[in-house]
Coordinates of C-alpha atoms and ligand atoms in Angstrom, one line a residue:
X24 CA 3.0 -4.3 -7.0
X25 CA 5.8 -4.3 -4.5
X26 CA 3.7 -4.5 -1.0
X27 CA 7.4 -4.6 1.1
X28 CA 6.7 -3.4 4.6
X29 CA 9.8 -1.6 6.6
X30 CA 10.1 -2.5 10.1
X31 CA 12.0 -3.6 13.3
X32 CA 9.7 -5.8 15.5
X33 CA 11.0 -6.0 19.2
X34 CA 8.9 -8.9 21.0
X35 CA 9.2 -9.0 24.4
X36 CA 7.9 -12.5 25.7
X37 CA 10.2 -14.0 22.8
X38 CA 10.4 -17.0 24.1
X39 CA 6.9 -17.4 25.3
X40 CA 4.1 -19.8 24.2
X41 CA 2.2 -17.1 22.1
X42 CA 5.4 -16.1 20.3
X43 CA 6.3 -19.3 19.3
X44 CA 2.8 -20.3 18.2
X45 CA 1.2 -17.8 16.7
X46 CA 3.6 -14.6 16.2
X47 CA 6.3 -16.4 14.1
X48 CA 4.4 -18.4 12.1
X49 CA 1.9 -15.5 11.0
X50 CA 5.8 -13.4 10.3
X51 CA 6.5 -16.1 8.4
X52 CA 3.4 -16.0 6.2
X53 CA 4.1 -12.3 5.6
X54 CA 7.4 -13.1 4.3
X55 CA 6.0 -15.8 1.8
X56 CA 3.8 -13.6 0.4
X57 CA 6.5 -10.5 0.3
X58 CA 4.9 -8.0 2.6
X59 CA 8.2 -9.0 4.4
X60 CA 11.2 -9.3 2.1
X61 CA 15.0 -8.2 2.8
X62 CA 13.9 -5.0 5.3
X63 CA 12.7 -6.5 8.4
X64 CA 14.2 -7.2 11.4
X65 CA 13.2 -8.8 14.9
X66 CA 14.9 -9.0 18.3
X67 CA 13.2 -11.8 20.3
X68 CA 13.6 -10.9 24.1
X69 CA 12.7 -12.6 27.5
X70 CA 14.9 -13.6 30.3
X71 CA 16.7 -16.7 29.1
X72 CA 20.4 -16.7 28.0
X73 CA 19.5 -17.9 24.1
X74 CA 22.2 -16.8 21.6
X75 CA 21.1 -15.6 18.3
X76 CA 22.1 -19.5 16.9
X77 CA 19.2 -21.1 19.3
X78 CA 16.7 -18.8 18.9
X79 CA 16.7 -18.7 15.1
X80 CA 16.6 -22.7 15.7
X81 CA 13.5 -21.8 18.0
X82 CA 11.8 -19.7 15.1
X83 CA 12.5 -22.2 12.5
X84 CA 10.9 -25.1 15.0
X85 CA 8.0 -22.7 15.0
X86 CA 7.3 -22.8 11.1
X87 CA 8.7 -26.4 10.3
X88 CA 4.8 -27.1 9.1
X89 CA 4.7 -24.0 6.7
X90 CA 8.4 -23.9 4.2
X91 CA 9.0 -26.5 1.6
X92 CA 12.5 -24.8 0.9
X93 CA 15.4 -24.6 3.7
X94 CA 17.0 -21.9 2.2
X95 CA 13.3 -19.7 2.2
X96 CA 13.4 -21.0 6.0
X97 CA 16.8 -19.8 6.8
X98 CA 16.5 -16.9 5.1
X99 CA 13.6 -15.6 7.1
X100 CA 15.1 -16.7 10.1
X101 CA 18.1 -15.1 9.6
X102 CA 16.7 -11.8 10.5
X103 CA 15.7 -12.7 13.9
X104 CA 18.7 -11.7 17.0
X105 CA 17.8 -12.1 20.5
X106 CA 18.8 -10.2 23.0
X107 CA 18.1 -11.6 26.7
X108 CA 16.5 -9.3 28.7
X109 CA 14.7 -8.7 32.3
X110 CA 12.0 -5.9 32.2
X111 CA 12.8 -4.4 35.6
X112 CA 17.1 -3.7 34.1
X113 CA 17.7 -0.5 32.7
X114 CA 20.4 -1.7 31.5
X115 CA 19.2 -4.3 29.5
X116 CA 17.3 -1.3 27.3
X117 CA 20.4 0.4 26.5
X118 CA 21.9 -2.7 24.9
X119 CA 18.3 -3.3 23.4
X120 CA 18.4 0.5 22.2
X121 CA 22.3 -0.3 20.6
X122 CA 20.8 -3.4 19.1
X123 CA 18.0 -1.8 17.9
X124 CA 19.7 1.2 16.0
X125 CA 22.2 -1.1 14.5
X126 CA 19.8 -3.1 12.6
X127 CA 17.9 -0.4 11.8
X128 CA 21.1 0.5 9.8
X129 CA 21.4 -2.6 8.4
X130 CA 17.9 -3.2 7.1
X131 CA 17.1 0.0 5.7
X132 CA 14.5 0.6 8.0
X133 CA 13.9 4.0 8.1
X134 CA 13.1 4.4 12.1
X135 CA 10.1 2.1 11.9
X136 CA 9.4 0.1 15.1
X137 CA 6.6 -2.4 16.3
X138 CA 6.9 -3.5 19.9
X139 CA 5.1 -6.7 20.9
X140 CA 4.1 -7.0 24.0
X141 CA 3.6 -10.8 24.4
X142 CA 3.6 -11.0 28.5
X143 CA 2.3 -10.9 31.1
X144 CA 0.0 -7.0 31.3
X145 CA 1.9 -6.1 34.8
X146 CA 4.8 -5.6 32.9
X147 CA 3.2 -3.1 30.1
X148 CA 3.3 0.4 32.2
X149 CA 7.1 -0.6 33.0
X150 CA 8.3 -1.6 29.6
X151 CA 6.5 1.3 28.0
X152 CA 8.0 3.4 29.7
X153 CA 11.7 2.6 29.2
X154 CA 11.1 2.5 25.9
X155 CA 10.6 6.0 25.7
X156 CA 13.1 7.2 28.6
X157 CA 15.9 4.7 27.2
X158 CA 15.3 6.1 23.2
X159 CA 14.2 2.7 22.0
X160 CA 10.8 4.6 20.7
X161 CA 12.7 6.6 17.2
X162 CA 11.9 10.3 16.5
X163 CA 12.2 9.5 12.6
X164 CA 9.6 6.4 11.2
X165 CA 6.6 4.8 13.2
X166 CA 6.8 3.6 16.8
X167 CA 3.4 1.2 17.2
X168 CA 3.1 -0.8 20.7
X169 CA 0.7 -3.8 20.2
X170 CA -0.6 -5.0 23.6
X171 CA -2.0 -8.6 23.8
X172 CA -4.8 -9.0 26.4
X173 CA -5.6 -8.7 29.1
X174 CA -6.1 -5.2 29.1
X175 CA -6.1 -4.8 32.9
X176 CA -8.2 -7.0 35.3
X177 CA -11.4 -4.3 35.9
X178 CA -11.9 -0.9 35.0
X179 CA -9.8 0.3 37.6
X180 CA -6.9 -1.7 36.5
X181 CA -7.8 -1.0 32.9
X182 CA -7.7 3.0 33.9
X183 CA -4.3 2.7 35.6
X184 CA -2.6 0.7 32.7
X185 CA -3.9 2.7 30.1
X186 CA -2.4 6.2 31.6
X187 CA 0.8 4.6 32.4
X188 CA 0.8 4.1 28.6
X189 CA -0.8 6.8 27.3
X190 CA 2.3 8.8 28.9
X191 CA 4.7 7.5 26.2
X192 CA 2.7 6.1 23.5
X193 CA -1.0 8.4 22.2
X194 CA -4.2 6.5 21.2
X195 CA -3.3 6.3 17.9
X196 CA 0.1 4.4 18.0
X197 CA -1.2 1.3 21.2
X198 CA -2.5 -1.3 18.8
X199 CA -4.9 -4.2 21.8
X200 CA -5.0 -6.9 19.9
X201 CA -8.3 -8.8 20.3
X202 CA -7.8 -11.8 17.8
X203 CA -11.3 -12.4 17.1
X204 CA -11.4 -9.2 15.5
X205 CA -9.1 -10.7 12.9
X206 CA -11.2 -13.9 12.2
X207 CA -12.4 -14.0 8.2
X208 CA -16.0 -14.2 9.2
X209 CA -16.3 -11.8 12.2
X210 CA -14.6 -9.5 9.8
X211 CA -17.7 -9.9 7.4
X212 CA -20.1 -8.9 9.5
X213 CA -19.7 -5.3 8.5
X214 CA -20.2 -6.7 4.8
X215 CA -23.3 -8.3 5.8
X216 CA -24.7 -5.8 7.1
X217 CA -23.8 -3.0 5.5
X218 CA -23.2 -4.5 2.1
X219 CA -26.8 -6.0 1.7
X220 CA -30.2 -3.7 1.8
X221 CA -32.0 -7.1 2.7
X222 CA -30.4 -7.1 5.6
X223 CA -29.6 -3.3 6.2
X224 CA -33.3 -2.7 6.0
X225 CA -34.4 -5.4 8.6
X226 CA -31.0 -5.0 11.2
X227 CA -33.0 -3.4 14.3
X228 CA -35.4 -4.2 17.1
X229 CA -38.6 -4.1 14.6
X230 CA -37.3 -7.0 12.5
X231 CA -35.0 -9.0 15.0
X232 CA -36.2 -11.1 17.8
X233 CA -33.0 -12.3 19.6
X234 CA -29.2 -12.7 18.8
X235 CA -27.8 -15.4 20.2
X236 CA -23.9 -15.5 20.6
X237 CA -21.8 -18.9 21.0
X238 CA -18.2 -19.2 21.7
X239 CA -17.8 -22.6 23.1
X240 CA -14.8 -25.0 23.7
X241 CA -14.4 -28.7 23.9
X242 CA -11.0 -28.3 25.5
X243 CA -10.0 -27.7 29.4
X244 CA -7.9 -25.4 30.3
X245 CA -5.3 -26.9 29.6
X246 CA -1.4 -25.6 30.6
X247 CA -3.1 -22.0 31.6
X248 CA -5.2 -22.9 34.7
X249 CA -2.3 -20.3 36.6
X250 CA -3.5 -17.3 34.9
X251 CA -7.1 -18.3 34.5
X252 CA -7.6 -18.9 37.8
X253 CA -7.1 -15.3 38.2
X254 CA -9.4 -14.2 34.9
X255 CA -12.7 -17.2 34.9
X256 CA -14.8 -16.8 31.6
X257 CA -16.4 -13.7 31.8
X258 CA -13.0 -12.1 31.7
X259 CA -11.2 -14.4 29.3
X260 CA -14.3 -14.6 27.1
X261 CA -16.6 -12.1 27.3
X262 CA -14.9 -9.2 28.1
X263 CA -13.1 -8.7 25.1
X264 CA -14.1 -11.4 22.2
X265 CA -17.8 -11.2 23.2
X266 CA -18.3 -8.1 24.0
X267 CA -16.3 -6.8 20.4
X268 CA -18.9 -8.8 18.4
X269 CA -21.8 -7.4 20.3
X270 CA -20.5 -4.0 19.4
X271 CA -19.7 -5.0 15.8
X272 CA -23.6 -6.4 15.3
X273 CA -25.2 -3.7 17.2
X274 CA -23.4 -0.4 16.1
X275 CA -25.0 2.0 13.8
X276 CA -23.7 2.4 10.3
X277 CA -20.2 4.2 9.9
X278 CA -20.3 7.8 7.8
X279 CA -17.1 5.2 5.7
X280 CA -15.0 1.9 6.3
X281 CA -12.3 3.4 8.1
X282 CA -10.7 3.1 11.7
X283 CA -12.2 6.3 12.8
X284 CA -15.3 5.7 11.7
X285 CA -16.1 2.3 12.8
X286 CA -15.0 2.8 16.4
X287 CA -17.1 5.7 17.2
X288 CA -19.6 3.6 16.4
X289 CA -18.6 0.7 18.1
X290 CA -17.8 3.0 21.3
X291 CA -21.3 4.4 21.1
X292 CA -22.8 0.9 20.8
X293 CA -20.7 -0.4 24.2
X294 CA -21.4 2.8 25.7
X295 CA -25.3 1.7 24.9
X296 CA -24.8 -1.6 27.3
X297 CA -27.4 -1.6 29.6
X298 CA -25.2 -2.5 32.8
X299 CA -26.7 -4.4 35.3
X300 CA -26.8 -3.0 38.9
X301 CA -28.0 -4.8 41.6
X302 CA -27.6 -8.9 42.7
X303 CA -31.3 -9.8 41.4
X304 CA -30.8 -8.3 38.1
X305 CA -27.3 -10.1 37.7
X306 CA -28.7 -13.2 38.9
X307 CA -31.6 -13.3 36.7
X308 CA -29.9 -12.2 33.6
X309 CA -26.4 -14.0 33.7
X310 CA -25.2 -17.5 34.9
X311 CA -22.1 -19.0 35.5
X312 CA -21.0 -22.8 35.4
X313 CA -17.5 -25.1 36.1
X314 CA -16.8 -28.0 34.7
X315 CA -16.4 -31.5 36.5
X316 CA -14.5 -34.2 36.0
X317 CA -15.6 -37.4 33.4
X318 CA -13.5 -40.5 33.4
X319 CA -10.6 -40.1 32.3
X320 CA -11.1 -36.1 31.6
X321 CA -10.1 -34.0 35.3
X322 CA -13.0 -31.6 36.5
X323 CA -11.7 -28.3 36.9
X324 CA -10.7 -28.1 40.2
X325 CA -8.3 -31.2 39.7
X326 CA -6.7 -29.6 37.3
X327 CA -2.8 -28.8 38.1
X328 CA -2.8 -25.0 39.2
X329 CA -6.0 -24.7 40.6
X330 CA -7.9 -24.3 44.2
X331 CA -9.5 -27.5 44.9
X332 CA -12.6 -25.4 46.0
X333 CA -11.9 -22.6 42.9
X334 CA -15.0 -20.8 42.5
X335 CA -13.8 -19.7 39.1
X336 CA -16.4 -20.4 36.0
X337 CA -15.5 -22.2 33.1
X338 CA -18.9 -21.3 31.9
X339 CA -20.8 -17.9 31.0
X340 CA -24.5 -17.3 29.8
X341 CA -25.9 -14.2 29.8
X342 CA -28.5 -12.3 28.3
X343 CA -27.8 -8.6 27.7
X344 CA -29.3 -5.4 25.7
X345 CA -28.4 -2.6 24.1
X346 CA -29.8 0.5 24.6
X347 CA -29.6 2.1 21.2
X348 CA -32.3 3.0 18.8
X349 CA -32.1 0.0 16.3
X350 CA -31.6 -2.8 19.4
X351 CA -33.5 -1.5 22.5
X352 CA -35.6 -4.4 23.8
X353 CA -33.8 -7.4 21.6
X354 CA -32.2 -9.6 23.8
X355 CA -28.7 -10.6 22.8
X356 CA -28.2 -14.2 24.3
X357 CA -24.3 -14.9 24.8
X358 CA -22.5 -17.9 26.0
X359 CA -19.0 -19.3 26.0
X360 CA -17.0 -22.3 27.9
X361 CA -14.4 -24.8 28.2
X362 CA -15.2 -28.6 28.1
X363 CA -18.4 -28.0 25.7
X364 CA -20.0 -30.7 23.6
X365 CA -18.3 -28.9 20.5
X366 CA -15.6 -26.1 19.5
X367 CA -17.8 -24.2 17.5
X368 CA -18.3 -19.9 17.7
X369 CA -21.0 -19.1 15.7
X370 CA -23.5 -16.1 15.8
X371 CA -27.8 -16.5 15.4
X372 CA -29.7 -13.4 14.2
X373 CA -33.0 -14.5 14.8
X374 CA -35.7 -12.4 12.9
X375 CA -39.8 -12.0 14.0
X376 CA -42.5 -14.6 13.0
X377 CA -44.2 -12.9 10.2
X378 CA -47.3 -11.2 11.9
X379 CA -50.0 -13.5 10.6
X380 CA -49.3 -17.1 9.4
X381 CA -51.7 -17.6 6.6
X382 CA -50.7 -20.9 5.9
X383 CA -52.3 -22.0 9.6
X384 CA -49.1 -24.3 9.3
X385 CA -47.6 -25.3 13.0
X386 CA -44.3 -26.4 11.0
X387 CA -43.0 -22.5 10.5
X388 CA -40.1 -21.6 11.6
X389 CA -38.3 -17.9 12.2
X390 CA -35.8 -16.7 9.4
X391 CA -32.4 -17.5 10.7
X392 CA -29.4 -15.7 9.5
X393 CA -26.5 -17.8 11.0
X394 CA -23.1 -16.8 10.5
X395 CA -20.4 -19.3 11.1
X396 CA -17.3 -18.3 12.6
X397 CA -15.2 -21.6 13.3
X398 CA -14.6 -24.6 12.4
X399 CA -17.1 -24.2 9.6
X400 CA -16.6 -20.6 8.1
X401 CA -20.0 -19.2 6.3
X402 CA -23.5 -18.2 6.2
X403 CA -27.0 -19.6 6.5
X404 CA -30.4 -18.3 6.1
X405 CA -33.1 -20.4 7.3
X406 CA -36.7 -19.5 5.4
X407 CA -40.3 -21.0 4.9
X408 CA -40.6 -22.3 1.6
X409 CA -43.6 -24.6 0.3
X410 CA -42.8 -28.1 0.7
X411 CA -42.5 -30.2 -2.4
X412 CA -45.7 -32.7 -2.1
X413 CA -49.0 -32.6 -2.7
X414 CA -51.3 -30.3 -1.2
X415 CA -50.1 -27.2 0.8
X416 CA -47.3 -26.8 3.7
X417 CA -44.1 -25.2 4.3
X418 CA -41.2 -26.4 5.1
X419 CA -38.0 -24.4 6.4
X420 CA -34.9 -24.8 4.1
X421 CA -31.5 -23.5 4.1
X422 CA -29.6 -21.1 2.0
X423 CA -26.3 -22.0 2.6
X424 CA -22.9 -20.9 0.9
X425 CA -19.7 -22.4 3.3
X426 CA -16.0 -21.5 2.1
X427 CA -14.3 -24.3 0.2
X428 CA -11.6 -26.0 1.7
X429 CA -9.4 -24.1 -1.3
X430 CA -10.7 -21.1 0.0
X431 CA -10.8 -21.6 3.9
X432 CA -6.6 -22.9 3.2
X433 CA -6.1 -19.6 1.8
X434 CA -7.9 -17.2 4.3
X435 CA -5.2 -15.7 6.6
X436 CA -4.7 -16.3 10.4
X437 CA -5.8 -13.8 12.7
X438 CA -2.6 -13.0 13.9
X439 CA -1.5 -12.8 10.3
X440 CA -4.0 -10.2 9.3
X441 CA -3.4 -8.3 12.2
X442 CA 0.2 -8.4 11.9
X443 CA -0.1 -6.7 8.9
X444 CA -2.4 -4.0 9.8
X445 CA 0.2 -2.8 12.4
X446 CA 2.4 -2.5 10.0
X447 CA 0.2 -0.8 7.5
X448 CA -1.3 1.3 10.7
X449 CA -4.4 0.1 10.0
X450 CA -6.3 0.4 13.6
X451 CA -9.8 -0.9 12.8
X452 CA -9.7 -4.3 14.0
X453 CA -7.9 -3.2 16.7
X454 CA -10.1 -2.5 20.4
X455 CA -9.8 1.5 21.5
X456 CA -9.5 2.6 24.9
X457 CA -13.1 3.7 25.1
X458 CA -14.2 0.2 24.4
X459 CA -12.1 -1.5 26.6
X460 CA -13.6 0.6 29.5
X461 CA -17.4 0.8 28.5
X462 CA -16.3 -3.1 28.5
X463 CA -15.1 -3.3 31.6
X464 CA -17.6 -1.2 33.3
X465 CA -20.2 -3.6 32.5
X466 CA -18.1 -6.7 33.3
X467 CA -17.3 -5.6 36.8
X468 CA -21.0 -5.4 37.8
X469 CA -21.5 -9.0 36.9
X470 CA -17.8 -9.6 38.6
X471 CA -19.1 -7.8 41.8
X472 CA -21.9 -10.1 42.2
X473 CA -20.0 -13.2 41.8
X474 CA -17.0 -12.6 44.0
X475 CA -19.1 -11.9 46.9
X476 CA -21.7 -15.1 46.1
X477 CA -19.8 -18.4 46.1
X478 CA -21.5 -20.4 43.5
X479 CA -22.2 -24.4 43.7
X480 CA -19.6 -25.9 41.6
X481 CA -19.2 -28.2 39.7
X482 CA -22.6 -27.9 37.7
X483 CA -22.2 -29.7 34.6
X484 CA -20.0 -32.6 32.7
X485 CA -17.8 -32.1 29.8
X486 CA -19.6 -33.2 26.2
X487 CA -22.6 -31.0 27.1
X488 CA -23.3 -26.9 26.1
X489 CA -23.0 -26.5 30.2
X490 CA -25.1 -26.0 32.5
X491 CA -29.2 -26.6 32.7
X492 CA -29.5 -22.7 33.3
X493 CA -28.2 -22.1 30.6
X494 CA -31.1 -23.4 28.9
X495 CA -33.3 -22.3 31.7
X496 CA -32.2 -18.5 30.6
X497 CA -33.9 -18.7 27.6
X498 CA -36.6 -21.0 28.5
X499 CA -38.2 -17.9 30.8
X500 CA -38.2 -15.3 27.4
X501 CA -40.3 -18.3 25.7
X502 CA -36.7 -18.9 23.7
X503 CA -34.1 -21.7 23.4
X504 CA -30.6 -22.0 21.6
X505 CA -30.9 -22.5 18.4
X506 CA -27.6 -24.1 18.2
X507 CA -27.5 -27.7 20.2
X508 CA -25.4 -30.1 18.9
X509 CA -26.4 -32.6 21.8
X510 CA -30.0 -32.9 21.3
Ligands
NDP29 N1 -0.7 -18.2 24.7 C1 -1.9 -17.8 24.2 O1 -2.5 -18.6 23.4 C2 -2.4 -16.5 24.4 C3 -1.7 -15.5 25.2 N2 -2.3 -14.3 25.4 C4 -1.5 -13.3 26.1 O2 -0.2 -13.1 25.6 C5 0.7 -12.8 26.7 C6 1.8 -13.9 26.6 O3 1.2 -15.2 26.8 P1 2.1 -16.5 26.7 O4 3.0 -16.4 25.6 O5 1.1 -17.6 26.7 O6 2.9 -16.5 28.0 P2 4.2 -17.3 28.4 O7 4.2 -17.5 29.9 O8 4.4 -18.5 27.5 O9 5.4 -16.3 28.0 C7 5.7 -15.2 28.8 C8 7.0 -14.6 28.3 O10 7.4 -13.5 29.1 C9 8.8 -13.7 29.5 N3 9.1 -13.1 30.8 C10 8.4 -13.4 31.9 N4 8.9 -12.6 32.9 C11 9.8 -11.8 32.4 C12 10.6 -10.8 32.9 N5 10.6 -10.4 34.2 N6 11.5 -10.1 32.0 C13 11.5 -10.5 30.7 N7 10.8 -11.5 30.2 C14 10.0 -12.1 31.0 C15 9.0 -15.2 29.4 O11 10.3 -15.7 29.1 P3 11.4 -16.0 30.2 O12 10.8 -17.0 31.1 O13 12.6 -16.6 29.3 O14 11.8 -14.7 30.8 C16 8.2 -15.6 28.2 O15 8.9 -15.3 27.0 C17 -0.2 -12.8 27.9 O16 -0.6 -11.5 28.2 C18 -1.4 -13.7 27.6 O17 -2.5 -13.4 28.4 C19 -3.5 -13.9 24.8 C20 -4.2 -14.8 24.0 C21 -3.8 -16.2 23.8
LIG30 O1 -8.4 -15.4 24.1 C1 -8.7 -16.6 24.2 O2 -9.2 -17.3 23.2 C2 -9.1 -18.7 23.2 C3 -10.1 -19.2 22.1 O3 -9.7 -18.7 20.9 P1 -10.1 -19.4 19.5 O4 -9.6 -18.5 18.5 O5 -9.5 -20.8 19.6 O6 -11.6 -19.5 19.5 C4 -9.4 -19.3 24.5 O7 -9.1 -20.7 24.5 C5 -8.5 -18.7 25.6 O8 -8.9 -19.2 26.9 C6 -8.7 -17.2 25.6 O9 -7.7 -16.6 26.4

């Protein structure tokens, strides 16, 4: 089956970290496996004065892990031009525009354009709208705009953005790229749950006692301390990843496994949040943490870039609920952060005690349905079996199936994956407007709260799953994370 995919890709942020890391390496693994063959084109763009010569050199730097074959490897990059380029120029968008129309010619590609928007989001509005006024956008083929993230800074930021775009580009063609949503195993959620009756049957607030939610790092913040001085955790983390699995383990059944279908029902789920409103109710149900410094390892406010008194969290836990039928009264536990024991995201769906325990055995545990997101990639459903010895106990055991390394080598990155549903305009794992602002609006309560209280940071060392409220959260509901690796 010939899967060739016709397109012009215009990156803006070309040169950029995210470009370079993630976008031409997943462009090349769509040319490996021929959804990208002889009619594709890209022009790389940012400010720097790169010819054509240094930037293919750049793209081929990018890949050097992934080709056994130069001539594969200078075949790919051979479609790549660059074209430098400030945001603010008009003129720089008619050359872009000349550029643009001449490969288009070239490559056969029948009018169909993806622009990449891999800066910084003050920048979207503007470029969005020369590419419409300047005729970049065609009137003949696809014109898809994919937006990396942030999507605004709070709702009102979120609501100015998004009708600057919506003025040149409708719902259907801004693609907000939320890479979790491209992971293998936060994509299978929908197939556990709607794939299985076992689990169909017992997915709601009768069956399920709490969902816990971990997205932790073991890394700093590295090179980006600029921008996340201005975002913390709660924005960088829970915002958008966090709040897109909520929606994807709470949300009722889709009428069918489409775009449409699924994010009605993810909107309605968000829309369900139950937000927080005043500083008691924040304060009891969310806490925030900051990393210090350990030996050799800076605490966060040494790091270069930020305030030496930064009141910025590295840290989020948080218990939340949805107000729907099905999860009314469950408590979704979630927590993320930099300088954790581990790098580990993972999900815990933990089910009710069954409502007598006839055994009269102290040793039984709650089923567990774990799924594993990274860096182990699979499920794990922790039951009460009988224990194999004499007499008459349980014991909890594990049914466990993890990818094999075979397998895990050939699961696509997320960038890959959603790469290709842009071009195939496949919008499902792709964040709507609606759920970026039912997002937001429950963000910015928590937000509110914190600006105006200054916390007392640092509150706890790197190598640890942050800070003791985090435990303490739980603790009150009679509860405790189920996943500790430093017990
Ligand atoms: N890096 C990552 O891992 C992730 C990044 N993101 C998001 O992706 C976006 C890009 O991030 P990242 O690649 O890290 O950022 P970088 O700072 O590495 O890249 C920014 C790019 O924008 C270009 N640029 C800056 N100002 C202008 C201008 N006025 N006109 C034209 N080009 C300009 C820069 O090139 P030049 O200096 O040559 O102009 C550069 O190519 C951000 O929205 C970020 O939040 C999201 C998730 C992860
Ligand atoms: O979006 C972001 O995600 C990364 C973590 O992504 P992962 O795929 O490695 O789990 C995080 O480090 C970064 O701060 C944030 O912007």
């Amino acid at each position: 089956m010939n899967n060739e995919q016709k397109a012009l890709f215009i990156i803006f942020g070309g040169t950029g970290d995210l470009a370079k890391r993630k976008l031409y390496p997943s462009l090349f693994r769509l040319y490996q496996k021929g959804y990208l063959q002889n009619k594709f084109a890209v022009i790389g763009t940012a400010r720097r004065e790169w010819s054509d010569e240094h930037y293919r050199n750049v793209v081929k730097e990018s890949i050097k892990d992934l080709y056994l074959s130069e001539k594969v490897a200078d075949d790919f990059v051979s479609h790549f031009y660059y074209q430098a380029h400030h945001v603010s120029d008009v003129e720089h968008y008619k050359t872009l525009q000349k550029l643009a129309d001449e490969l288009d010619k070239k490559y056969a590609l029948c009018g169909n354009r993806l622009f990449y928007l891999a800066m910084s989001p003050r920048f979207f509005g503007e470029i969005s709208r020369y590419l419409k006024t300047e005729n970049i956008v065609t009137d003949h083929g696809y014109n898809r705009l994919i937006i990396e993230k942030p999507f605004g800074r709070d709702l009102a930021s979120a609501q100015i953005l998004n009708k600057e775009i919506e003025k040149y580009f409708p719902e259907e063609s801004v693609f907000r790229i939320d890479h979790y949503l491209g992971k293998e195993m936060i994509q299978n959620i929908s197939a556990i749950r709607f794939g299985n009756n076992i689990f169909s049957a017992l997915w709601n607030n009768r069956y399920i006692d709490n969902i816990q939610i971990t997205l932790s790092e073991a890394l700093g913040v590295e090179e980006r301390a600029g921008y996340y001085e201005t975002a913390g955790a709660l924005r960088d983390m829970v915002q958008n990843h966090i709040l897109q699995i909520v929606a994807l383990l709470t949300m009722n059944a889709p009428i069918s496994f489409n775009d449409v279908d699924i994010r009605r029902e993810k909107i309605s789920a968000l829309k369900a949040l139950k937000v927080y409103s005043t500083p008691e109710e924040i304060n009891e149900n969310f806490v925030r943490g900051q990393y210090a410094g350990l030996g050799d390892m800076k605490g966060y406010r040494e790091e270069k870039d930020t305030a030496e008194d930064s009141n910025i969290e590295t840290f989020v836990a948080g218990k939340l609920y949805v107000d729907n039928m099905n999860f009314s009264d469950v408590p979704i536990y979630i927590r993320t952060g930099k300088r954790m024991a581990v790098k580990t995201t993972r999900i815990d769906i933990v089910f009710k005690q069954v409502p007598t325990n006839i055994f009269k055995d102290s040793g039984m545990q709650a089923n567990m349905l774990t799924i594993n997101v990274d860096p182990q990639e699979g499920l794990n459903l922790r039951i009460n079996a009988k224990e194999v010895k004499p007499g008459f106990h349980t014991e909890s055991i594990n049914l466990s199936h993890l990818h094999d390394i075979e397998t895990k080598e050939n699961i696509p990155e997320a960038y890959e994956k959603l790469l290709l549903d842009a071009l195939l305009g496949d919008a499902t794992n792709f964040t709507h407007w609606e759920e970026v602002n039912y997002s937001w609006r429950f963000v910015d309560a928590i937000r509110h709260v914190w600006d105006l209280e200054p916390a007392d940071f640092p509150n706890y060392l790197p190598g640890t799953m942050g800070p003791k409220c985090s435990d303490e959260l739980l603790a009150k509901d009679g509860n405790h994370w189920e996943f500790n690796p430093v017990q």
